[in-house]
Coordinates of C-alpha atoms and ligand atoms in Angstrom, one line a residue:
X1 CA 14.5 -42.2 9.5
X2 CA 14.8 -38.5 8.5
X3 CA 15.3 -37.3 5.0
X4 CA 19.0 -37.1 4.2
X5 CA 20.3 -35.2 1.2
X6 CA 23.8 -34.9 -0.3
X7 CA 25.1 -31.3 0.1
X8 CA 27.8 -30.3 -2.4
X9 CA 28.9 -27.5 -0.1
X10 CA 29.9 -29.9 2.7
X11 CA 30.4 -33.0 0.4
X12 CA 28.4 -35.0 2.9
X13 CA 25.0 -36.5 3.3
X14 CA 23.2 -34.4 5.8
X15 CA 19.9 -34.8 7.6
X16 CA 17.5 -32.2 6.1
X17 CA 15.7 -29.7 8.3
X18 CA 14.1 -26.6 6.9
X19 CA 15.2 -23.1 8.0
X20 CA 11.6 -22.3 8.8
X21 CA 9.4 -25.0 10.2
X22 CA 7.5 -26.9 7.5
X23 CA 8.4 -24.5 4.6
X24 CA 11.1 -25.1 2.1
X25 CA 12.6 -22.6 -0.3
X26 CA 14.0 -24.3 -3.5
X27 CA 15.8 -22.4 -6.2
X28 CA 16.7 -24.2 -9.5
X29 CA 18.8 -22.6 -12.2
X30 CA 16.6 -22.8 -15.3
X31 CA 17.2 -22.8 -19.1
X32 CA 19.1 -20.4 -21.3
X33 CA 16.5 -19.9 -23.9
X34 CA 18.6 -19.4 -27.1
X35 CA 17.8 -22.9 -28.3
X36 CA 15.8 -26.0 -27.4
X37 CA 16.5 -27.8 -24.2
X38 CA 18.2 -31.1 -24.8
X39 CA 17.4 -34.3 -22.8
X40 CA 20.5 -33.7 -20.6
X41 CA 19.1 -30.4 -19.4
X42 CA 15.8 -32.1 -18.9
X43 CA 17.4 -34.8 -16.8
X44 CA 18.4 -32.1 -14.3
X45 CA 14.8 -30.8 -14.1
X46 CA 13.5 -34.3 -13.5
X47 CA 15.9 -34.7 -10.6
X48 CA 14.7 -31.4 -9.2
X49 CA 11.1 -32.3 -9.6
X50 CA 11.6 -35.6 -7.8
X51 CA 13.4 -33.7 -5.0
X52 CA 10.4 -31.4 -4.7
X53 CA 8.0 -34.3 -4.6
X54 CA 10.1 -36.0 -1.9
X55 CA 10.0 -32.8 0.2
X56 CA 6.2 -32.8 -0.1
X57 CA 6.1 -36.5 0.8
X58 CA 7.9 -35.4 4.0
X59 CA 5.2 -33.0 4.8
X60 CA 6.9 -29.8 3.7
X61 CA 5.3 -27.0 1.7
X62 CA 7.8 -26.2 -1.1
X63 CA 8.2 -22.8 -2.7
X64 CA 9.9 -23.6 -6.0
X65 CA 11.5 -20.9 -8.0
X66 CA 13.0 -21.4 -11.5
X67 CA 14.7 -18.7 -13.5
X68 CA 14.8 -18.2 -17.2
X69 CA 18.1 -16.9 -18.6
X70 CA 17.1 -14.7 -21.5
X71 CA 20.1 -12.4 -21.4
X72 CA 23.8 -12.2 -20.4
X73 CA 24.9 -15.8 -20.7
X74 CA 28.0 -15.5 -22.9
X75 CA 29.3 -18.2 -25.2
X76 CA 32.2 -18.7 -22.8
X77 CA 31.8 -19.0 -19.1
X78 CA 34.9 -16.7 -18.8
X79 CA 32.8 -13.7 -19.8
X80 CA 34.1 -13.6 -23.3
X81 CA 32.5 -14.0 -26.7
X82 CA 29.0 -13.2 -27.7
X83 CA 25.8 -13.3 -25.7
X84 CA 24.1 -16.6 -26.5
X85 CA 20.8 -14.8 -27.2
X86 CA 22.3 -12.5 -29.8
X87 CA 24.2 -15.3 -31.3
X88 CA 21.0 -17.3 -31.6
X89 CA 19.4 -14.3 -33.3
X90 CA 22.2 -14.2 -35.9
X91 CA 21.7 -18.0 -36.5
X92 CA 18.0 -17.8 -37.1
X93 CA 17.4 -14.3 -38.3
X94 CA 14.8 -13.6 -35.6
X95 CA 15.2 -10.9 -32.9
X96 CA 16.7 -12.0 -29.6
X97 CA 13.4 -11.2 -27.9
X98 CA 11.5 -13.4 -30.3
X99 CA 14.0 -16.2 -29.8
X100 CA 13.6 -16.0 -26.1
X101 CA 9.9 -16.2 -26.3
X102 CA 9.9 -19.1 -28.7
X103 CA 12.3 -21.3 -26.8
X104 CA 10.7 -20.4 -23.5
X105 CA 7.4 -21.7 -24.9
X106 CA 9.1 -24.8 -26.2
X107 CA 10.7 -25.4 -22.8
X108 CA 7.3 -25.1 -21.1
X109 CA 5.9 -27.8 -23.4
X110 CA 8.8 -30.1 -22.5
X111 CA 8.2 -29.3 -18.8
X112 CA 4.5 -30.4 -19.0
X113 CA 5.2 -33.4 -21.1
X114 CA 7.6 -34.7 -18.4
X115 CA 4.9 -34.0 -15.7
X116 CA 7.2 -31.6 -13.9
X117 CA 5.3 -29.7 -11.2
X118 CA 4.7 -26.0 -11.9
X119 CA 7.0 -23.8 -9.9
X120 CA 5.6 -21.1 -7.6
X121 CA 7.6 -18.6 -9.6
X122 CA 9.1 -18.5 -13.1
X123 CA 11.4 -15.5 -13.3
X124 CA 13.0 -14.0 -16.3
X125 CA 16.3 -12.2 -16.1
X126 CA 15.1 -9.4 -18.4
X127 CA 12.1 -8.8 -16.1
X128 CA 14.6 -8.2 -13.2
X129 CA 17.1 -5.7 -14.6
X130 CA 16.4 -3.2 -11.8
X131 CA 17.0 -5.8 -9.1
X132 CA 20.3 -6.8 -10.7
X133 CA 21.4 -3.1 -11.0
X134 CA 20.6 -2.6 -7.3
X135 CA 22.5 -5.7 -6.4
X136 CA 25.6 -4.6 -8.3
X137 CA 25.4 -1.1 -6.8
X138 CA 25.4 -2.7 -3.3
X139 CA 28.5 -4.7 -4.2
X140 CA 30.1 -1.5 -5.4
X141 CA 29.3 0.2 -2.2
X142 CA 30.8 -2.7 -0.3
X143 CA 34.0 -2.4 -2.3
X144 CA 33.9 -5.7 -4.3
X145 CA 33.9 -4.3 -7.8
X146 CA 36.2 -2.7 -10.3
X147 CA 35.9 -1.3 -13.8
X148 CA 37.5 -2.4 -17.0
X149 CA 37.1 -1.2 -20.6
X150 CA 34.3 -3.7 -21.2
X151 CA 32.4 -3.9 -17.9
X152 CA 32.1 -3.9 -14.1
X153 CA 33.8 -7.0 -12.5
X154 CA 33.6 -8.8 -9.2
X155 CA 36.9 -8.9 -7.4
X156 CA 37.1 -12.5 -6.1
X157 CA 40.4 -11.9 -4.3
X158 CA 38.5 -10.2 -1.5
X159 CA 37.0 -13.4 -0.3
X160 CA 39.3 -15.9 1.4
X161 CA 36.8 -18.7 0.8
X162 CA 36.0 -17.9 -2.8
X163 CA 35.3 -21.1 -4.7
X164 CA 34.9 -23.2 -1.7
X165 CA 31.8 -24.9 -3.2
X166 CA 34.0 -26.2 -6.0
X167 CA 37.0 -26.7 -3.8
X168 CA 38.7 -24.3 -6.2
X169 CA 42.3 -23.6 -5.6
X170 CA 42.1 -19.9 -6.5
X171 CA 45.8 -19.3 -5.6
X172 CA 46.8 -22.2 -8.0
X173 CA 44.7 -20.7 -10.7
X174 CA 46.4 -17.4 -10.3
X175 CA 49.9 -18.8 -10.2
X176 CA 49.3 -21.1 -13.2
X177 CA 47.7 -18.2 -15.2
X178 CA 45.9 -20.8 -17.3
X179 CA 43.2 -18.4 -18.1
X180 CA 43.7 -15.4 -20.3
X181 CA 43.2 -12.5 -18.0
X182 CA 42.7 -9.5 -20.3
X183 CA 41.9 -6.6 -18.1
X184 CA 40.6 -8.9 -15.3
X185 CA 42.7 -8.7 -12.2
X186 CA 42.3 -12.3 -11.2
X187 CA 41.5 -15.4 -13.2
X188 CA 38.4 -16.1 -11.2
X189 CA 36.9 -12.5 -11.4
X190 CA 33.7 -12.3 -13.4
X191 CA 31.5 -9.7 -15.1
X192 CA 28.6 -8.1 -13.2
X193 CA 27.7 -5.7 -15.9
X194 CA 29.0 -5.7 -19.5
X195 CA 29.0 -2.5 -21.6
X196 CA 27.4 -2.6 -25.0
X197 CA 30.1 -2.8 -27.6
X198 CA 30.8 0.7 -29.0
X199 CA 30.6 -0.4 -32.6
X200 CA 27.5 -2.7 -32.6
X201 CA 24.0 -2.1 -31.6
X202 CA 22.8 -4.8 -29.1
X203 CA 19.1 -5.9 -29.2
X204 CA 19.0 -6.3 -25.4
X205 CA 20.6 -3.5 -23.5
X206 CA 19.7 -1.1 -20.6
X207 CA 20.9 2.0 -19.0
X208 CA 22.7 1.7 -15.7
X209 CA 24.8 3.9 -13.4
X210 CA 27.9 2.5 -15.2
X211 CA 26.8 2.9 -18.7
X212 CA 24.5 1.2 -21.2
X213 CA 24.9 -2.5 -21.3
X214 CA 23.5 -5.8 -19.9
X215 CA 24.0 -7.9 -16.8
X216 CA 26.5 -10.7 -16.4
X217 CA 25.0 -14.1 -16.2
X218 CA 25.5 -14.9 -12.5
X219 CA 23.9 -11.8 -11.0
X220 CA 20.4 -12.7 -12.1
X221 CA 20.3 -15.8 -9.8
X222 CA 21.6 -13.9 -6.7
X223 CA 19.2 -11.1 -7.3
X224 CA 16.1 -13.2 -8.1
X225 CA 16.6 -15.8 -5.4
X226 CA 17.0 -13.0 -2.8
X227 CA 13.8 -11.4 -4.1
X228 CA 11.6 -14.6 -4.1
X229 CA 13.2 -16.7 -1.3
X230 CA 15.3 -14.3 0.8
X231 CA 19.1 -14.2 1.1
X232 CA 19.2 -17.5 3.1
X233 CA 17.0 -20.3 1.9
X234 CA 16.9 -24.1 2.0
X235 CA 18.1 -25.7 -1.2
X236 CA 19.7 -24.5 -4.4
X237 CA 20.0 -26.9 -7.4
X238 CA 21.5 -27.1 -10.8
X239 CA 23.6 -29.4 -13.0
X240 CA 27.1 -30.4 -11.9
X241 CA 28.6 -28.1 -14.5
X242 CA 27.4 -25.1 -12.5
X243 CA 29.5 -25.9 -9.4
X244 CA 32.8 -24.5 -10.6
X245 CA 31.7 -21.2 -12.1
X246 CA 28.1 -20.2 -11.9
X247 CA 27.3 -21.3 -8.4
X248 CA 30.6 -20.3 -7.0
X249 CA 30.0 -16.8 -8.4
X250 CA 26.4 -16.7 -7.1
X251 CA 27.7 -17.5 -3.7
X252 CA 30.5 -14.9 -3.9
X253 CA 27.9 -12.2 -4.9
X254 CA 25.4 -13.0 -2.2
X255 CA 28.0 -13.4 0.4
X256 CA 29.4 -9.9 -0.5
X257 CA 26.0 -8.4 -0.2
X258 CA 24.2 -10.3 2.6
X259 CA 26.9 -12.4 4.3
X260 CA 25.2 -15.7 3.4
X261 CA 26.1 -18.5 1.0
X262 CA 22.5 -18.4 -0.3
X263 CA 21.4 -21.9 0.5
X264 CA 21.7 -24.3 3.3
X265 CA 21.9 -27.2 0.9
X266 CA 23.5 -27.2 -2.6
X267 CA 22.5 -30.1 -4.7
X268 CA 23.7 -31.0 -8.2
X269 CA 22.4 -33.4 -10.8
X270 CA 25.1 -35.3 -12.7
X271 CA 25.2 -35.2 -16.5
X272 CA 23.5 -37.3 -19.1
X273 CA 26.0 -38.2 -21.7
X274 CA 25.7 -39.7 -25.1
X275 CA 27.8 -42.8 -25.8
X276 CA 29.8 -40.6 -28.1
X277 CA 30.5 -38.1 -25.2
X278 CA 29.1 -35.2 -23.4
X279 CA 25.9 -33.6 -24.6
X280 CA 25.9 -29.8 -24.8
X281 CA 23.7 -27.2 -26.3
X282 CA 26.6 -25.3 -27.8
X283 CA 28.0 -28.5 -29.3
X284 CA 25.0 -28.4 -31.7
X285 CA 24.7 -32.2 -31.7
X286 CA 22.0 -32.9 -29.2
X287 CA 18.8 -34.9 -28.6
X288 CA 15.6 -33.1 -27.8
X289 CA 12.5 -34.6 -26.1
X290 CA 10.7 -33.9 -29.4
X291 CA 13.2 -36.1 -31.2
X292 CA 12.3 -39.0 -28.9
X293 CA 8.6 -38.4 -29.3
X294 CA 9.0 -38.6 -33.1
X295 CA 10.6 -42.0 -32.6
X296 CA 7.5 -43.2 -30.8
X297 CA 8.9 -42.7 -27.2
X298 CA 6.5 -41.4 -24.6
X299 CA 8.1 -38.5 -22.7
X300 CA 7.2 -40.3 -19.5
X301 CA 9.3 -43.2 -20.6
X302 CA 12.2 -40.8 -20.7
X303 CA 11.2 -39.7 -17.2
X304 CA 11.2 -43.4 -16.2
X305 CA 14.7 -43.8 -17.7
X306 CA 15.9 -40.9 -15.5
X307 CA 14.4 -42.4 -12.4
X308 CA 16.4 -45.6 -13.0
X309 CA 19.7 -43.9 -12.5
X310 CA 20.7 -42.2 -9.3
X311 CA 21.0 -38.4 -9.8
X312 CA 24.6 -38.4 -8.6
X313 CA 25.8 -40.8 -11.2
X314 CA 26.3 -40.1 -14.9
X315 CA 23.6 -41.4 -17.1
X316 CA 24.9 -42.8 -20.3
X317 CA 22.1 -42.4 -22.8
X318 CA 21.6 -45.0 -25.5
X319 CA 18.5 -46.0 -27.6
X320 CA 18.4 -49.5 -26.2
X321 CA 18.1 -48.2 -22.6
X322 CA 15.4 -45.9 -23.7
X323 CA 13.5 -48.7 -25.4
X324 CA 13.8 -50.8 -22.3
X325 CA 12.4 -47.9 -20.2
X326 CA 9.5 -47.6 -22.6
X327 CA 8.8 -51.4 -22.3
X328 CA 9.0 -51.3 -18.6
X329 CA 6.6 -48.4 -18.4
X330 CA 4.2 -50.1 -20.8
X331 CA 4.3 -53.3 -18.7
X332 CA 3.6 -51.3 -15.6
X333 CA 0.7 -49.4 -17.2
X334 CA -0.9 -52.5 -18.6
X335 CA -0.7 -54.2 -15.3
X336 CA -1.8 -51.2 -13.3
X337 CA -4.8 -50.5 -15.4
X338 CA -6.3 -53.9 -14.6
X339 CA -6.2 -53.3 -10.8
X340 CA -9.5 -52.1 -9.4
X341 CA -9.7 -48.8 -7.4
X342 CA -11.0 -48.6 -3.9
X343 CA -8.2 -50.4 -2.0
X344 CA -6.1 -49.1 0.8
X345 CA -2.3 -48.9 0.6
X346 CA 0.0 -51.3 2.3
X347 CA 1.6 -49.0 4.7
X348 CA 4.7 -51.1 5.3
X349 CA 5.5 -51.0 1.6
X350 CA 4.8 -47.3 1.5
X351 CA 7.3 -46.9 4.4
X352 CA 9.9 -49.1 2.5
X353 CA 9.5 -46.9 -0.5
X354 CA 9.8 -43.7 1.5
X355 CA 13.0 -45.0 3.3
X356 CA 14.6 -45.4 -0.1
X357 CA 13.7 -42.0 -1.5
X358 CA 14.6 -40.3 1.8
X359 CA 18.1 -41.7 1.4
X360 CA 19.3 -39.0 -1.0
X361 CA 16.6 -39.7 -3.5
X362 CA 17.5 -43.3 -4.2
X363 CA 15.0 -43.8 -7.0
X364 CA 16.6 -46.9 -8.5
X365 CA 15.9 -48.7 -5.2
X366 CA 12.5 -47.1 -4.9
X367 CA 11.7 -48.5 -8.4
X368 CA 12.7 -52.0 -7.2
X369 CA 10.2 -51.6 -4.3
X370 CA 7.6 -50.7 -7.0
X371 CA 8.3 -53.8 -9.0
X372 CA 8.2 -55.9 -5.8
X373 CA 4.7 -54.6 -5.2
X374 CA 3.7 -55.2 -8.9
X375 CA 4.8 -58.9 -8.6
X376 CA 3.5 -59.4 -5.1
X377 CA 0.5 -61.5 -4.3
X378 CA -1.3 -58.7 -2.5
X379 CA -4.9 -58.1 -3.6
X380 CA -4.9 -56.0 -6.8
X381 CA -6.8 -53.1 -5.2
X382 CA -4.1 -52.9 -2.5
X383 CA -1.4 -52.9 -5.1
X384 CA -3.1 -50.1 -6.9
X385 CA -3.5 -48.0 -3.8
X386 CA 0.1 -48.6 -2.8
X387 CA 1.5 -47.8 -6.2
X388 CA -0.6 -44.6 -6.3
X389 CA 1.3 -43.4 -3.3
X390 CA 4.6 -44.1 -5.0
X391 CA 3.5 -42.3 -8.1
X392 CA 3.1 -39.1 -6.2
X393 CA 6.9 -39.1 -6.2
X394 CA 7.6 -41.0 -9.4
X395 CA 5.3 -38.7 -11.4
X396 CA 4.5 -41.3 -14.1
X397 CA 0.8 -40.4 -14.2
X398 CA -0.3 -44.0 -14.0
X399 CA -3.8 -43.2 -12.9
X400 CA -4.3 -41.0 -16.0
X401 CA -3.1 -43.6 -18.5
X402 CA -5.6 -45.3 -20.8
X403 CA -4.7 -48.1 -23.2
X404 CA -6.0 -47.0 -26.6
X405 CA -9.7 -47.7 -26.4
X406 CA -9.2 -51.1 -24.7
X407 CA -11.5 -51.7 -21.8
X408 CA -11.5 -54.9 -20.0
X409 CA -15.1 -56.2 -19.3
X410 CA -15.9 -56.9 -15.7
X411 CA -16.3 -60.7 -16.2
X412 CA -13.0 -60.9 -18.0
X413 CA -11.3 -58.9 -15.3
X414 CA -12.7 -61.4 -12.7
X415 CA -11.4 -64.4 -14.6
X416 CA -8.0 -62.7 -15.0
X417 CA -7.8 -62.0 -11.3
X418 CA -8.8 -65.6 -10.4
X419 CA -6.0 -66.8 -12.7
X420 CA -3.5 -64.6 -11.1
X421 CA -4.5 -65.8 -7.7
X422 CA -4.2 -69.4 -8.9
X423 CA -0.7 -68.7 -10.2
X424 CA 0.3 -67.1 -6.9
X425 CA -0.9 -70.2 -5.1
X426 CA 1.1 -72.3 -7.6
X427 CA -2.2 -74.0 -8.8
X428 CA -0.8 -74.4 -12.3
X429 CA -3.5 -76.6 -13.8
X430 CA -6.2 -74.2 -12.6
X431 CA -4.2 -71.2 -13.9
X432 CA -3.9 -73.0 -17.3
X433 CA -7.6 -73.8 -17.4
X434 CA -8.5 -70.2 -16.7
X435 CA -6.1 -69.1 -19.5
X436 CA -8.0 -71.3 -21.9
X437 CA -11.3 -69.9 -20.7
X438 CA -10.0 -66.4 -21.4
X439 CA -8.6 -67.4 -24.7
X440 CA -12.0 -68.8 -25.7
X441 CA -13.4 -65.3 -24.9
X442 CA -10.7 -63.7 -27.2
X443 CA -8.4 -62.5 -24.4
X444 CA -4.8 -63.5 -24.3
X445 CA -2.9 -63.7 -21.0
X446 CA 0.8 -63.4 -21.0
X447 CA 3.0 -64.0 -18.0
X448 CA 5.9 -61.6 -17.5
X449 CA 8.3 -61.0 -14.7
X450 CA 6.0 -58.2 -13.5
X451 CA 2.9 -60.4 -13.4
X452 CA 0.3 -61.3 -16.0
X453 CA -0.7 -59.0 -18.9
X454 CA -4.1 -59.2 -20.5
X455 CA -4.7 -58.2 -24.1
X456 CA -7.6 -58.6 -26.5
X457 CA -6.7 -61.2 -29.1
X458 CA -6.9 -59.0 -32.2
X459 CA -4.3 -56.5 -30.8
X460 CA -2.0 -59.1 -29.3
X461 CA 1.3 -59.4 -31.1
Ligands
LIG501 P1 21.4 -24.3 -19.6 O1 20.1 -24.2 -20.3 O2 22.6 -24.6 -20.4 O3 21.6 -23.0 -18.7 O4 21.3 -25.5 -18.6 C1 20.1 -25.8 -17.9 C2 20.4 -26.9 -16.8 O5 20.8 -28.1 -17.4 C3 21.4 -26.5 -15.8 O6 21.1 -26.9 -14.5 C4 22.6 -27.3 -16.3 O7 23.5 -27.5 -15.3 C5 22.0 -28.6 -16.8 N1 22.7 -29.4 -17.8 C6 23.4 -28.9 -18.8 N2 23.9 -30.0 -19.6 C7 23.5 -31.1 -19.0 C8 23.7 -32.5 -19.2 N3 24.3 -33.0 -20.3 N4 23.1 -33.4 -18.4 C9 22.4 -32.9 -17.3 N5 22.2 -31.6 -17.0 C10 22.7 -30.7 -17.8
LIG502 ZN1 21.7 -19.8 -11.6

């Protein structure tokens, strides 16, 4: 069965084939680095990482590009209010540049802690000002722009299909006039270049053919994706909040310059919410990965939690679910670590797992296959080799995990395996006898839904 992915553009599940044989271009909208990432943002990057790993599982070479928004993202998506970076600067007293650097570094730490694969390209908006100016100049030549007192704007009324990605009813938006227009000609028009305010000195500003200022938020993604992946590439991702404004505007810009809608597939991760409501950076009340770590949660347990919910469903975050994810991961690790290396994978199970992830990244069902393998009566070495194949997609780093300084001596491991076999064959009295033998050697065996877990007696709780 071929890989099928849900495409927001067509609102259908489509068989995936790359534009160029074997090579996939993947662009993911990255962080706005005026504050820490919250675990909602990170959920989206976990989804994108899993997508990339599934593409690799299907034999493709993936060129993954992630941008870093370090200028131009205004407090309101309607191009009003302050630049988030300059606002962050006022909040902390640091320069906008220092803030960008600090939160970019913090973001990279989160990235690594979650075992997200390194992109081929990280691109900063402020490193690509010339590309953005060139892009806007092209749009101007093609007649898509107009000038207001505060900037150069994109005229969305020139595109009949503007907002198709979001199924936006542009006409309805105009008629309703629900959005304060200011000098904008249409509610959906957006800034390409904003002039520096005459009365205040901005920290981040550049000269341009239109005057000193800074780029609008959307132009960076059109300019940098074209630079690194071309104007027509395979998959563009982001969180669901980007559909209505940011991605609709990226498409409008790229279409006006190159005649393409950027990407063949548009994929969106749904939100993580707190029980209290939506989690947002600007709301101030958000949970960071570091917050979880301080509560004794392993970042990979957070990753496991994300895998347990389909990326197209809302994930309601609560501490109990996170604790359950941590326990499940602990159980998995303790079981895995006892399996010997050197086996060969069970290919029918690998195929079952692949069939699940190929169906629009159905990770909850793929995890069910994982637990079936854990609980199966296959030889332990086969289980390990099979689960290693799964972990190339899950990214839980099972093979790297070590229980704190606990190593199981070979004779104990043999006894434990014999007991597990006896259990599988329903030879209960033999299983009990072996449990006693292990106990006499100070090793406790516990039976759990996922199989038996072995612990030295002094650390067993
Ligand atoms: P930002 O740093 O705000 O530009 O967002 C970075 C990424 O996180 C984008 O792809 C957003 O769509 C996504 N995102 C924002 N909030 C959430 C959330 N609560 N749950 C999942 N993804 C989110
Ligand atoms: Zn973007």
